[in-house]
mmCIF file of C-alpha atoms in Angstrom:
data_model
loop_
_atom_site.group_PDB
_atom_site.id
_atom_site.type_symbol
_atom_site.label_atom_id
_atom_site.label_comp_id
_atom_site.label_asym_id
_atom_site.label_seq_id
_atom_site.Cartn_x
_atom_site.Cartn_y
_atom_site.Cartn_z
ATOM 1 C CA MET A 214 35.549 18.064 -3.998
ATOM 2 C CA GLN A 215 32.638 15.792 -3.638
ATOM 3 C CA ARG A 216 35.071 12.864 -3.411
ATOM 4 C CA LEU A 217 36.769 14.643 -0.400
ATOM 5 C CA TYR A 218 33.179 15.355 1.133
ATOM 6 C CA ASP A 219 32.132 11.745 0.731
ATOM 7 C CA PHE A 220 35.343 10.718 2.555
ATOM 8 C CA LEU A 221 34.753 12.922 5.374
ATOM 9 C CA ARG A 222 31.162 11.604 5.883
ATOM 10 C CA ARG A 223 32.282 7.898 5.816
ATOM 11 C CA HIS A 224 35.048 8.904 8.678
ATOM 12 C CA PRO A 225 33.242 11.042 11.223
ATOM 13 C CA THR A 226 35.366 10.027 14.205
ATOM 14 C CA GLY A 227 38.731 10.863 12.309
ATOM 15 C CA VAL A 228 37.138 14.428 11.471
ATOM 16 C CA ASP A 229 36.408 14.906 15.070
ATOM 17 C CA THR A 230 39.625 13.503 16.237
ATOM 18 C CA PHE A 231 41.420 16.303 13.961
ATOM 19 C CA TRP A 232 39.467 19.040 15.658
ATOM 20 C CA ALA A 233 40.281 17.862 19.034
ATOM 21 C CA VAL A 234 43.670 17.723 18.187
ATOM 22 C CA VAL A 235 43.460 21.494 17.147
ATOM 23 C CA LEU A 236 41.534 22.273 20.146
ATOM 24 C CA LEU A 237 44.274 20.574 22.229
ATOM 25 C CA GLY A 238 46.967 22.477 20.483
ATOM 26 C CA PHE A 239 45.539 25.724 21.349
ATOM 27 C CA SER A 240 44.612 25.060 24.782
ATOM 28 C CA LEU A 241 48.079 24.089 25.646
ATOM 29 C CA LEU A 242 49.581 27.212 23.964
ATOM 30 C CA TRP A 243 47.076 29.054 25.900
ATOM 31 C CA VAL A 244 48.289 27.241 29.202
ATOM 32 C CA GLY A 245 51.908 28.060 28.421
ATOM 33 C CA SER A 246 51.456 31.504 27.651
ATOM 34 C CA THR A 247 48.765 33.205 30.195
ATOM 35 C CA HIS A 248 49.193 34.081 33.777
ATOM 36 C CA PRO A 249 45.824 32.454 35.189
ATOM 37 C CA ALA A 250 47.226 28.908 34.027
ATOM 38 C CA ALA A 251 50.739 29.547 35.978
ATOM 39 C CA ALA A 252 49.228 28.471 39.346
ATOM 40 C CA HIS A 253 47.723 24.977 38.086
ATOM 41 C CA PRO A 254 49.389 23.957 34.751
ATOM 42 C CA VAL A 255 48.921 20.439 35.313
ATOM 43 C CA GLY A 256 45.307 20.643 36.237
ATOM 44 C CA PHE A 257 44.831 23.018 33.172
ATOM 45 C CA GLY A 258 46.733 20.526 31.021
ATOM 46 C CA VAL A 259 44.839 17.589 32.174
ATOM 47 C CA VAL A 260 41.276 19.572 31.791
ATOM 48 C CA ALA A 261 42.627 20.416 28.198
ATOM 49 C CA VAL A 262 43.442 16.748 27.257
ATOM 50 C CA LEU A 263 39.986 15.744 28.372
ATOM 51 C CA PHE A 264 37.927 18.328 26.646
ATOM 52 C CA SER A 265 39.980 17.126 23.712
ATOM 53 C CA LEU A 266 38.742 13.586 24.168
ATOM 54 C CA VAL A 267 35.089 14.896 24.580
ATOM 55 C CA VAL A 268 35.443 16.538 21.102
ATOM 56 C CA ALA A 269 37.108 13.239 19.553
ATOM 57 C CA LEU A 270 34.384 10.772 20.972
ATOM 58 C CA ARG A 271 31.462 12.964 20.930
ATOM 59 C CA ARG A 272 29.434 11.087 18.088
ATOM 60 C CA ARG A 273 30.541 7.483 19.255
ATOM 61 C CA ALA A 274 29.454 8.020 22.967
ATOM 62 C CA PRO A 275 27.655 11.466 23.286
ATOM 63 C CA GLU A 276 25.730 10.612 26.579
ATOM 64 C CA LYS A 277 28.999 9.492 28.268
ATOM 65 C CA MET A 278 30.916 12.629 27.049
ATOM 66 C CA LEU A 279 28.284 14.927 28.135
ATOM 67 C CA LEU A 280 28.784 13.417 31.691
ATOM 68 C CA LEU A 281 32.389 13.850 31.487
ATOM 69 C CA THR A 282 31.967 17.610 30.373
ATOM 70 C CA VAL A 283 29.705 18.061 33.458
ATOM 71 C CA ALA A 284 32.365 16.469 35.677
ATOM 72 C CA LEU A 285 35.006 18.752 34.188
ATOM 73 C CA GLY A 286 32.916 21.844 34.667
ATOM 74 C CA ILE A 287 32.498 21.029 38.367
ATOM 75 C CA VAL A 288 36.325 20.415 38.660
ATOM 76 C CA GLN A 289 37.026 23.581 36.997
ATOM 77 C CA LEU A 290 34.818 25.434 39.521
ATOM 78 C CA VAL A 291 36.262 23.443 42.577
ATOM 79 C CA PHE A 292 39.824 23.884 41.820
ATOM 80 C CA ASP A 293 39.473 27.576 40.576
ATOM 81 C CA LEU A 294 40.519 26.575 36.784
ATOM 82 C CA ALA A 295 39.380 29.645 35.107
ATOM 83 C CA PRO A 296 37.439 29.174 31.679
ATOM 84 C CA PHE A 297 39.709 28.917 28.559
ATOM 85 C CA VAL A 298 40.009 27.524 25.147
ATOM 86 C CA ALA A 299 39.220 24.008 25.829
ATOM 87 C CA ASP A 300 35.987 25.262 27.250
ATOM 88 C CA PHE A 301 34.877 25.378 23.679
ATOM 89 C CA ALA A 302 34.228 21.673 23.950
ATOM 90 C CA MET A 303 30.896 22.393 26.053
ATOM 91 C CA LEU A 304 29.289 24.084 23.077
ATOM 92 C CA VAL A 305 30.162 21.148 20.777
ATOM 93 C CA ILE A 306 28.885 18.366 23.111
ATOM 94 C CA ILE A 307 25.663 20.483 23.635
ATOM 95 C CA PHE A 308 25.107 20.695 20.095
ATOM 96 C CA THR A 309 25.936 17.020 19.614
ATOM 97 C CA VAL A 310 23.608 15.668 22.399
ATOM 98 C CA ALA A 311 20.708 17.662 21.338
ATOM 99 C CA ALA A 312 21.070 16.672 17.730
ATOM 100 C CA HIS A 313 21.507 12.833 18.834
ATOM 101 C CA ASP A 314 18.584 10.605 18.731
ATOM 102 C CA GLY A 315 19.516 9.020 21.889
ATOM 103 C CA ALA A 316 18.008 9.278 25.443
ATOM 104 C CA ARG A 317 16.045 12.518 26.114
ATOM 105 C CA TRP A 318 17.291 13.060 29.477
ATOM 106 C CA ALA A 319 20.859 13.854 28.016
ATOM 107 C CA SER A 320 19.290 16.594 25.879
ATOM 108 C CA ARG A 321 17.592 17.964 28.716
ATOM 109 C CA LEU A 322 20.770 17.800 30.961
ATOM 110 C CA ALA A 323 22.875 19.765 27.946
ATOM 111 C CA LEU A 324 20.103 22.403 27.972
ATOM 112 C CA ALA A 325 20.209 22.802 31.796
ATOM 113 C CA GLY A 326 24.244 22.946 31.772
ATOM 114 C CA GLY A 327 24.028 25.282 29.082
ATOM 115 C CA LEU A 328 21.800 27.714 30.965
ATOM 116 C CA CYS A 329 24.074 27.455 34.001
ATOM 117 C CA ALA A 330 27.317 27.386 32.780
ATOM 118 C CA ALA A 331 27.553 31.107 32.042
ATOM 119 C CA THR A 332 25.918 32.147 35.330
ATOM 120 C CA LEU A 333 28.199 29.923 37.453
ATOM 121 C CA SER A 334 31.199 30.965 35.663
ATOM 122 C CA GLN A 335 30.187 34.673 36.350
ATOM 123 C CA VAL A 336 29.588 34.072 39.947
ATOM 124 C CA ARG A 337 32.961 32.130 40.332
ATOM 125 C CA TRP A 338 35.235 34.338 38.131
ATOM 126 C CA PRO A 339 33.594 37.838 37.877
ATOM 127 C CA THR A 340 34.519 39.750 34.865
ATOM 128 C CA GLU A 341 36.468 42.991 34.883
ATOM 129 C CA GLY A 342 34.347 46.124 34.635
ATOM 130 C CA THR A 343 31.080 44.248 35.691
ATOM 131 C CA GLU A 344 30.769 45.651 39.118
ATOM 132 C CA SER A 345 27.213 46.780 38.897
ATOM 133 C CA GLY A 346 24.337 44.332 38.965
ATOM 134 C CA ALA A 347 22.962 44.943 35.629
ATOM 135 C CA ALA A 348 26.267 44.879 33.914
ATOM 136 C CA LYS A 349 26.681 41.484 35.470
ATOM 137 C CA VAL A 350 23.347 40.100 34.409
ATOM 138 C CA PHE A 351 23.758 41.592 30.838
ATOM 139 C CA PHE A 352 27.256 39.963 30.488
ATOM 140 C CA THR A 353 25.656 36.678 31.944
ATOM 141 C CA VAL A 354 22.895 36.622 29.131
ATOM 142 C CA ILE A 355 25.204 37.556 26.363
ATOM 143 C CA MET A 356 27.339 34.460 27.477
ATOM 144 C CA THR A 357 24.384 32.075 27.848
ATOM 145 C CA VAL A 358 23.351 32.769 24.033
ATOM 146 C CA PRO A 359 25.881 30.846 22.558
ATOM 147 C CA PHE A 360 25.055 27.660 24.651
ATOM 148 C CA VAL A 361 21.376 28.079 23.844
ATOM 149 C CA LEU A 362 22.038 28.582 20.192
ATOM 150 C CA ALA A 363 24.022 25.452 20.133
ATOM 151 C CA TRP A 364 21.510 23.310 21.801
ATOM 152 C CA VAL A 365 18.436 24.913 19.422
ATOM 153 C CA LEU A 366 20.597 24.223 16.263
ATOM 154 C CA GLY A 367 21.176 20.658 17.424
ATOM 155 C CA ASP A 368 17.484 19.745 18.560
ATOM 156 C CA SER A 369 16.277 21.414 15.081
ATOM 157 C CA LEU A 370 18.768 19.185 13.240
ATOM 158 C CA ARG A 371 17.524 16.229 15.088
ATOM 159 C CA THR A 372 13.827 17.271 14.556
ATOM 160 C CA ARG A 373 14.745 17.547 10.559
ATOM 161 C CA ARG A 374 16.471 14.347 10.477
ATOM 162 C CA ALA A 375 13.394 12.398 12.293
ATOM 163 C CA TYR A 376 10.969 14.356 9.818
ATOM 164 C CA PHE A 377 12.820 13.292 6.742
ATOM 165 C CA ALA A 378 13.029 9.520 8.112
ATOM 166 C CA GLN A 379 9.209 9.564 8.675
ATOM 167 C CA LEU A 380 8.782 10.791 5.195
ATOM 168 C CA GLU A 381 10.983 8.060 3.600
ATOM 169 C CA GLU A 382 9.003 5.438 6.040
ATOM 170 C CA ARG A 383 5.784 6.830 4.753
ATOM 171 C CA ALA A 384 6.979 6.690 1.095
ATOM 172 C CA SER A 385 8.140 3.175 1.553
ATOM 173 C CA ARG A 386 4.858 2.247 3.054
ATOM 174 C CA LEU A 387 2.843 3.877 0.088
ATOM 175 C CA GLU A 388 4.938 2.125 -2.259
ATOM 176 C CA LYS A 389 4.272 -1.295 -0.508
ATOM 177 C CA GLU A 390 0.597 -0.375 -0.430
ATOM 178 C CA ARG A 391 0.576 0.401 -4.073
ATOM 179 C CA GLU A 392 2.296 -2.995 -5.018
ATOM 180 C CA ALA A 393 -0.383 -4.702 -2.779
ATOM 181 C CA GLN A 394 -3.243 -3.122 -4.491
ATOM 182 C CA ALA A 395 -1.803 -3.711 -7.796
ATOM 183 C CA LYS A 396 -1.592 -7.259 -6.915
ATOM 184 C CA VAL A 397 -5.110 -7.375 -5.716
ATOM 185 C CA ALA A 398 -6.386 -5.801 -8.948
ATOM 186 C CA VAL A 399 -4.402 -8.282 -10.872
ATOM 187 C CA ALA A 400 -6.002 -11.309 -8.870
ATOM 188 C CA ALA A 401 -9.562 -9.664 -9.256
ATOM 189 C CA GLU A 402 -9.010 -9.417 -12.974
ATOM 190 C CA ARG A 403 -7.892 -13.035 -13.582
ATOM 191 C CA ALA A 404 -10.811 -14.012 -11.083
ATOM 192 C CA ARG A 405 -13.212 -12.027 -13.406
ATOM 193 C CA ILE A 406 -11.745 -13.696 -16.468
ATOM 194 C CA ALA A 407 -11.925 -17.010 -14.856
ATOM 195 C CA ARG A 408 -15.594 -16.464 -14.328
ATOM 196 C CA GLU A 409 -15.944 -15.365 -17.878
ATOM 197 C CA LEU A 410 -14.206 -18.476 -19.082
ATOM 198 C CA HIS A 411 -16.416 -20.819 -16.961
ATOM 199 C CA ASP A 412 -19.600 -19.305 -18.221
ATOM 200 C CA VAL A 413 -18.525 -19.415 -21.784
ATOM 201 C CA VAL A 414 -17.107 -22.985 -21.637
ATOM 202 C CA ALA A 415 -19.808 -24.532 -19.482
ATOM 203 C CA HIS A 416 -22.702 -22.909 -21.723
ATOM 204 C CA ASN A 417 -21.224 -23.549 -25.214
ATOM 205 C CA VAL A 418 -19.817 -27.183 -24.516
ATOM 206 C CA SER A 419 -23.103 -28.138 -22.818
ATOM 207 C CA VAL A 420 -24.970 -27.129 -26.038
ATOM 208 C CA MET A 421 -22.549 -28.870 -28.316
ATOM 209 C CA VAL A 422 -22.763 -32.179 -26.230
ATOM 210 C CA VAL A 423 -26.430 -31.979 -26.248
ATOM 211 C CA GLN A 424 -26.473 -31.232 -30.165
ATOM 212 C CA ALA A 425 -24.039 -34.043 -30.619
ATOM 213 C CA ASP A 426 -25.885 -36.697 -28.796
ATOM 214 C CA GLY A 427 -29.049 -35.926 -30.858
ATOM 215 C CA ALA A 428 -27.063 -35.948 -34.233
ATOM 216 C CA ALA A 429 -25.730 -39.357 -33.427
ATOM 217 C CA TYR A 430 -29.244 -40.368 -32.539
ATOM 218 C CA VAL A 431 -31.161 -39.427 -35.640
ATOM 219 C CA MET A 432 -27.897 -39.724 -37.885
ATOM 220 C CA ASP A 433 -29.496 -42.945 -39.708
ATOM 221 C CA SER A 434 -33.418 -42.008 -39.284
ATOM 222 C CA SER A 435 -33.154 -38.248 -40.217
ATOM 223 C CA PRO A 436 -30.013 -37.212 -41.753
ATOM 224 C CA GLN A 437 -31.469 -33.569 -42.110
ATOM 225 C CA THR A 438 -32.075 -33.145 -38.560
ATOM 226 C CA ALA A 439 -28.544 -34.547 -37.878
ATOM 227 C CA LYS A 440 -27.236 -32.029 -40.532
ATOM 228 C CA GLN A 441 -28.780 -28.989 -38.478
ATOM 229 C CA ALA A 442 -27.350 -30.333 -35.265
ATOM 230 C CA LEU A 443 -24.058 -30.353 -36.706
ATOM 231 C CA GLU A 444 -24.376 -26.946 -38.149
ATOM 232 C CA THR A 445 -25.564 -25.878 -34.541
ATOM 233 C CA ILE A 446 -22.379 -27.377 -32.978
ATOM 234 C CA SER A 447 -20.182 -25.522 -35.680
ATOM 235 C CA THR A 448 -21.871 -22.312 -35.139
ATOM 236 C CA THR A 449 -21.403 -22.755 -31.109
ATOM 237 C CA GLY A 450 -17.969 -23.545 -31.349
ATOM 238 C CA ARG A 451 -16.979 -20.765 -33.294
ATOM 239 C CA GLN A 452 -18.855 -18.512 -30.588
ATOM 240 C CA ALA A 453 -16.968 -20.030 -28.199
ATOM 241 C CA LEU A 454 -13.650 -19.562 -29.889
ATOM 242 C CA ALA A 455 -14.260 -16.090 -30.491
ATOM 243 C CA GLU A 456 -15.411 -15.320 -26.788
ATOM 244 C CA MET A 457 -12.329 -17.181 -25.502
ATOM 245 C CA ARG A 458 -10.021 -15.189 -27.764
ATOM 246 C CA ARG A 459 -11.328 -12.177 -26.338
ATOM 247 C CA LEU A 460 -10.799 -13.199 -22.732
ATOM 248 C CA LEU A 461 -7.420 -14.809 -23.004
ATOM 249 C CA GLY A 462 -6.429 -11.794 -25.167
ATOM 250 C CA ILE A 463 -6.617 -9.654 -22.040
ATOM 251 C CA LEU A 464 -4.107 -11.988 -20.290
ATOM 252 C CA ARG A 465 -1.484 -11.587 -23.150
ATOM 253 C CA THR A 466 0.558 -8.705 -24.089
ATOM 254 C CA GLY A 467 1.312 -7.053 -27.313
ATOM 255 C CA GLU A 468 -1.975 -8.284 -28.777
ATOM 256 C CA HIS A 469 -4.239 -5.434 -28.410
ATOM 257 C CA GLN A 470 -3.802 -4.607 -32.201
ATOM 258 C CA GLU A 471 -5.762 -7.715 -33.053
ATOM 259 C CA ALA A 472 -9.124 -6.442 -31.578
ATOM 260 C CA GLY A 473 -10.697 -7.132 -34.617
ATOM 261 C CA GLU A 474 -10.800 -10.904 -33.453
ATOM 262 C CA TYR A 475 -12.532 -9.956 -30.172
ATOM 263 C CA VAL A 476 -16.164 -9.899 -29.686
ATOM 264 C CA PRO A 477 -18.303 -7.014 -27.916
ATOM 265 C CA GLN A 478 -19.287 -7.900 -24.262
ATOM 266 C CA PRO A 479 -22.920 -9.801 -24.145
ATOM 267 C CA ASP A 480 -25.550 -7.347 -23.271
ATOM 268 C CA VAL A 481 -29.434 -7.727 -22.159
ATOM 269 C CA ARG A 482 -30.294 -7.473 -25.989
ATOM 270 C CA GLN A 483 -28.482 -10.909 -26.688
ATOM 271 C CA ILE A 484 -30.328 -12.598 -24.018
ATOM 272 C CA GLU A 485 -32.975 -13.420 -26.624
ATOM 273 C CA ASP A 486 -30.342 -14.774 -28.799
ATOM 274 C CA LEU A 487 -29.272 -16.971 -26.080
ATOM 275 C CA VAL A 488 -32.642 -18.277 -25.446
ATOM 276 C CA GLU A 489 -32.902 -19.096 -29.109
ATOM 277 C CA GLN A 490 -29.607 -20.974 -29.166
ATOM 278 C CA VAL A 491 -30.995 -23.013 -26.072
ATOM 279 C CA ARG A 492 -34.143 -23.865 -27.625
ATOM 280 C CA GLY A 493 -32.313 -25.004 -30.517
ATOM 281 C CA ALA A 494 -30.433 -27.343 -28.524
ATOM 282 C CA GLY A 495 -33.885 -28.929 -27.266
ATOM 283 C CA LEU A 496 -34.557 -26.941 -24.045
ATOM 284 C CA THR A 497 -38.159 -25.507 -23.951
ATOM 285 C CA VAL A 498 -37.755 -21.874 -22.660
ATOM 286 C CA ASP A 499 -40.209 -19.281 -21.869
ATOM 287 C CA PHE A 500 -38.968 -15.833 -22.373
ATOM 288 C CA ALA A 501 -40.591 -12.468 -21.510
ATOM 289 C CA ILE A 502 -39.783 -8.805 -20.744
ATOM 290 C CA GLU A 503 -41.826 -6.666 -18.424
ATOM 291 C CA GLY A 504 -41.525 -2.977 -18.179
ATOM 292 C CA SER A 505 -39.769 -0.470 -20.613
ATOM 293 C CA PRO A 506 -36.399 -1.442 -21.836
ATOM 294 C CA ARG A 507 -33.764 1.404 -21.525
ATOM 295 C CA PRO A 508 -29.933 1.733 -21.623
ATOM 296 C CA LEU A 509 -28.257 -0.151 -18.610
ATOM 297 C CA PRO A 510 -24.704 0.170 -17.406
ATOM 298 C CA SER A 511 -22.465 -2.355 -19.119
ATOM 299 C CA GLY A 512 -21.535 -4.086 -15.989
ATOM 300 C CA VAL A 513 -25.209 -4.726 -15.123
ATOM 301 C CA GLU A 514 -25.858 -5.970 -18.832
ATOM 302 C CA LEU A 515 -23.138 -8.374 -18.745
ATOM 303 C CA THR A 516 -23.974 -9.518 -15.281
ATOM 304 C CA ALA A 517 -27.485 -10.173 -16.439
ATOM 305 C CA TYR A 518 -26.456 -12.174 -19.530
ATOM 306 C CA ARG A 519 -24.174 -14.297 -17.565
ATOM 307 C CA ILE A 520 -26.661 -15.077 -15.018
ATOM 308 C CA VAL A 521 -29.277 -16.267 -17.379
ATOM 309 C CA GLN A 522 -26.478 -18.060 -19.535
ATOM 310 C CA GLU A 523 -25.344 -19.923 -16.178
ATOM 311 C CA ALA A 524 -28.850 -20.684 -15.051
ATOM 312 C CA LEU A 525 -30.148 -22.293 -18.311
ATOM 313 C CA THR A 526 -26.737 -24.201 -18.294
ATOM 314 C CA ASN A 527 -27.628 -25.517 -14.923
ATOM 315 C CA THR A 528 -31.024 -26.451 -16.078
ATOM 316 C CA ARG A 529 -29.484 -28.655 -18.786
ATOM 317 C CA LYS A 530 -27.122 -30.300 -16.472
ATOM 318 C CA HIS A 531 -29.421 -30.846 -13.585
ATOM 319 C CA GLY A 532 -32.964 -30.564 -14.629
ATOM 320 C CA GLY A 533 -33.271 -34.041 -16.080
ATOM 321 C CA PRO A 534 -35.277 -35.213 -19.094
ATOM 322 C CA ASP A 535 -38.262 -33.062 -20.400
ATOM 323 C CA VAL A 536 -37.136 -30.164 -18.275
ATOM 324 C CA GLY A 537 -38.758 -26.782 -19.092
ATOM 325 C CA ALA A 538 -37.537 -23.275 -18.195
ATOM 326 C CA SER A 539 -38.789 -19.719 -18.155
ATOM 327 C CA VAL A 540 -36.808 -16.482 -18.221
ATOM 328 C CA ARG A 541 -38.153 -13.282 -16.883
ATOM 329 C CA LEU A 542 -36.733 -9.648 -17.315
ATOM 330 C CA VAL A 543 -38.379 -6.994 -15.303
ATOM 331 C CA TYR A 544 -37.600 -3.370 -15.541
ATOM 332 C CA PHE A 545 -38.114 -1.146 -12.439
ATOM 333 C CA ASP A 546 -37.564 2.254 -12.008
ATOM 334 C CA ASP A 547 -34.188 1.681 -10.089
ATOM 335 C CA GLY A 548 -33.142 -1.833 -11.166
ATOM 336 C CA LEU A 549 -33.540 -4.627 -13.366
ATOM 337 C CA GLY A 550 -35.063 -7.965 -12.019
ATOM 338 C CA LEU A 551 -34.034 -11.357 -13.335
ATOM 339 C CA LEU A 552 -36.196 -14.529 -12.730
ATOM 340 C CA VAL A 553 -35.005 -17.815 -14.120
ATOM 341 C CA GLU A 554 -37.031 -21.076 -13.233
ATOM 342 C CA ASP A 555 -37.437 -24.587 -14.233
ATOM 343 C CA ASP A 556 -39.434 -27.187 -13.464
ATOM 344 C CA GLY A 557 -36.760 -30.145 -13.239
ATOM 345 C CA ARG A 558 -35.185 -32.070 -10.572
ATOM 346 C CA GLY A 559 -32.887 -28.963 -9.964
ATOM 347 C CA ALA A 560 -29.379 -28.931 -8.734
ATOM 348 C CA PRO A 561 -28.283 -31.045 -5.692
ATOM 349 C CA GLN A 562 -29.330 -29.375 -2.158
ATOM 350 C CA GLU A 563 -25.640 -29.722 -1.306
ATOM 351 C CA MET A 564 -24.778 -27.536 -4.156
ATOM 352 C CA TYR A 565 -26.986 -25.020 -2.644
ATOM 353 C CA GLU A 566 -26.096 -25.304 0.605
ATOM 354 C CA ASP A 567 -22.146 -24.986 -0.244
ATOM 355 C CA GLY A 568 -22.806 -21.704 -2.307
ATOM 356 C CA GLY A 569 -22.018 -23.369 -5.266
ATOM 357 C CA ALA A 570 -19.123 -25.302 -4.663
ATOM 358 C CA ASP A 571 -20.001 -28.878 -5.766
ATOM 359 C CA GLY A 572 -16.641 -30.158 -6.945
ATOM 360 C CA ARG A 573 -17.706 -29.567 -10.707
ATOM 361 C CA GLY A 574 -17.872 -26.023 -10.855
ATOM 362 C CA HIS A 575 -18.494 -22.631 -9.256
ATOM 363 C CA GLY A 576 -21.466 -21.424 -11.192
ATOM 364 C CA LEU A 577 -23.492 -19.856 -8.090
ATOM 365 C CA ILE A 578 -20.420 -18.598 -6.571
ATOM 366 C CA GLY A 579 -19.940 -16.752 -9.877
ATOM 367 C CA MET A 580 -23.433 -15.385 -9.786
ATOM 368 C CA ARG A 581 -22.966 -14.177 -6.351
ATOM 369 C CA GLU A 582 -19.753 -12.379 -7.052
ATOM 370 C CA ARG A 583 -21.121 -10.863 -10.292
ATOM 371 C CA VAL A 584 -24.222 -9.438 -8.443
ATOM 372 C CA GLY A 585 -22.106 -8.363 -5.668
ATOM 373 C CA MET A 586 -19.872 -6.135 -7.801
ATOM 374 C CA VAL A 587 -22.770 -4.501 -9.157
ATOM 375 C CA GLY A 588 -24.335 -3.745 -5.769
ATOM 376 C CA GLY A 589 -27.439 -6.440 -6.302
ATOM 377 C CA THR A 590 -28.809 -9.126 -4.459
ATOM 378 C CA LEU A 591 -29.074 -12.877 -5.625
ATOM 379 C CA ASP A 592 -31.662 -15.623 -4.291
ATOM 380 C CA ALA A 593 -30.894 -19.260 -5.537
ATOM 381 C CA GLY A 594 -32.375 -22.533 -4.485
ATOM 382 C CA PRO A 595 -34.979 -25.196 -4.866
ATOM 383 C CA ARG A 596 -38.422 -23.759 -5.739
ATOM 384 C CA PRO A 597 -41.780 -25.288 -4.010
ATOM 385 C CA GLY A 598 -43.416 -27.806 -6.284
ATOM 386 C CA GLY A 599 -39.827 -29.004 -7.644
ATOM 387 C CA GLY A 600 -37.188 -27.502 -10.022
ATOM 388 C CA PHE A 601 -34.760 -24.389 -9.144
ATOM 389 C CA ARG A 602 -35.041 -20.820 -9.117
ATOM 390 C CA ILE A 603 -32.609 -18.089 -9.540
ATOM 391 C CA SER A 604 -33.759 -14.464 -8.719
ATOM 392 C CA ALA A 605 -31.393 -11.254 -8.754
ATOM 393 C CA LEU A 606 -32.152 -7.758 -8.580
ATOM 394 C CA LEU A 607 -29.458 -5.408 -10.219
ATOM 395 C CA PRO A 608 -29.492 -1.660 -9.268
ATOM 396 C CA LEU A 609 -29.318 0.918 -12.009
ATOM 397 C CA LYS A 610 -27.611 3.523 -9.606
ATOM 398 C CA SER A 611 -24.660 3.779 -12.097
ATOM 399 C CA ALA A 612 -27.083 4.308 -15.171
ATOM 400 C CA HIS A 613 -26.691 8.328 -14.706
#
């Protein structure tokens, strides 16, 4: 049964042609057996054939078939061809035009024709037994109902079809939007991981280079100092590898069970360890905390740690010899303040003006993005009297 239904849906013109032949057969039988057709058998036959054509081509050319139907109706009125079986095609074409997504004038014309057909027919060919005005009106209304119902059913079908098409379009659009949002989320996550890797590699490799240079310099004169520098290099390298495993593990599937190899996200408490590590690399750093320390959102803690890490890395890279730095953490009622300063030469002015894109890294750009993600503010640039200053305010609104 389903195969037959599918076949009929694939061949709508063939189905319409079948019903047109059936209508033509009944119409010709009527012409050959009824008295009203005896006076104009050829006229009735031609009208029957043309109405059958209307049914056969109703879905291929609905507007043209509607105009042909109007013309045939006028011919019947003019040549006194009383309504007969073939006039059923009027109901069919009214339904078809109303259900079609074509020009709206055709639907309006079909409705107007349906409303007028019964009235004109009653005026031209009064029905026996309807001599009184009330009877004529009642019979006219009854005959108009099928035409109105045909138009209403067709228009309802068109509206329903348009509604489902709109739902499908909306679902398709939402699917595309979800795919776009997923791609944006993936890109944002990869950008975050890139910033993490930049901070990890830049900081730890910088420490290792400084320690290696120091070890090479004192290898002969102070073997113990050289040994300590090599131990620092080893420790720093292991820490860098551990953090890189954690970050790269996010990009790989099926390795979450190896979480034991990952390290926790850095937080504010580890800033002091970071400062000690930098001091061990030969950089003088003054560290102080003001206010009452309290729990912070994890995003704020990671942002604060990375800003201090990047700032101290830039101090070693750009500060020059004998540079000193200071780190201040200030706990406000509604935020955490960070102030990192150094008294060295500072980063090139072009780097500050370009927002951090100096061709050697994107440290300041990464800082601004991190601060922006937690809704904070960042001010970075040369400080009066020489050196460089980085000041950030991170809100604690998400700490509730």
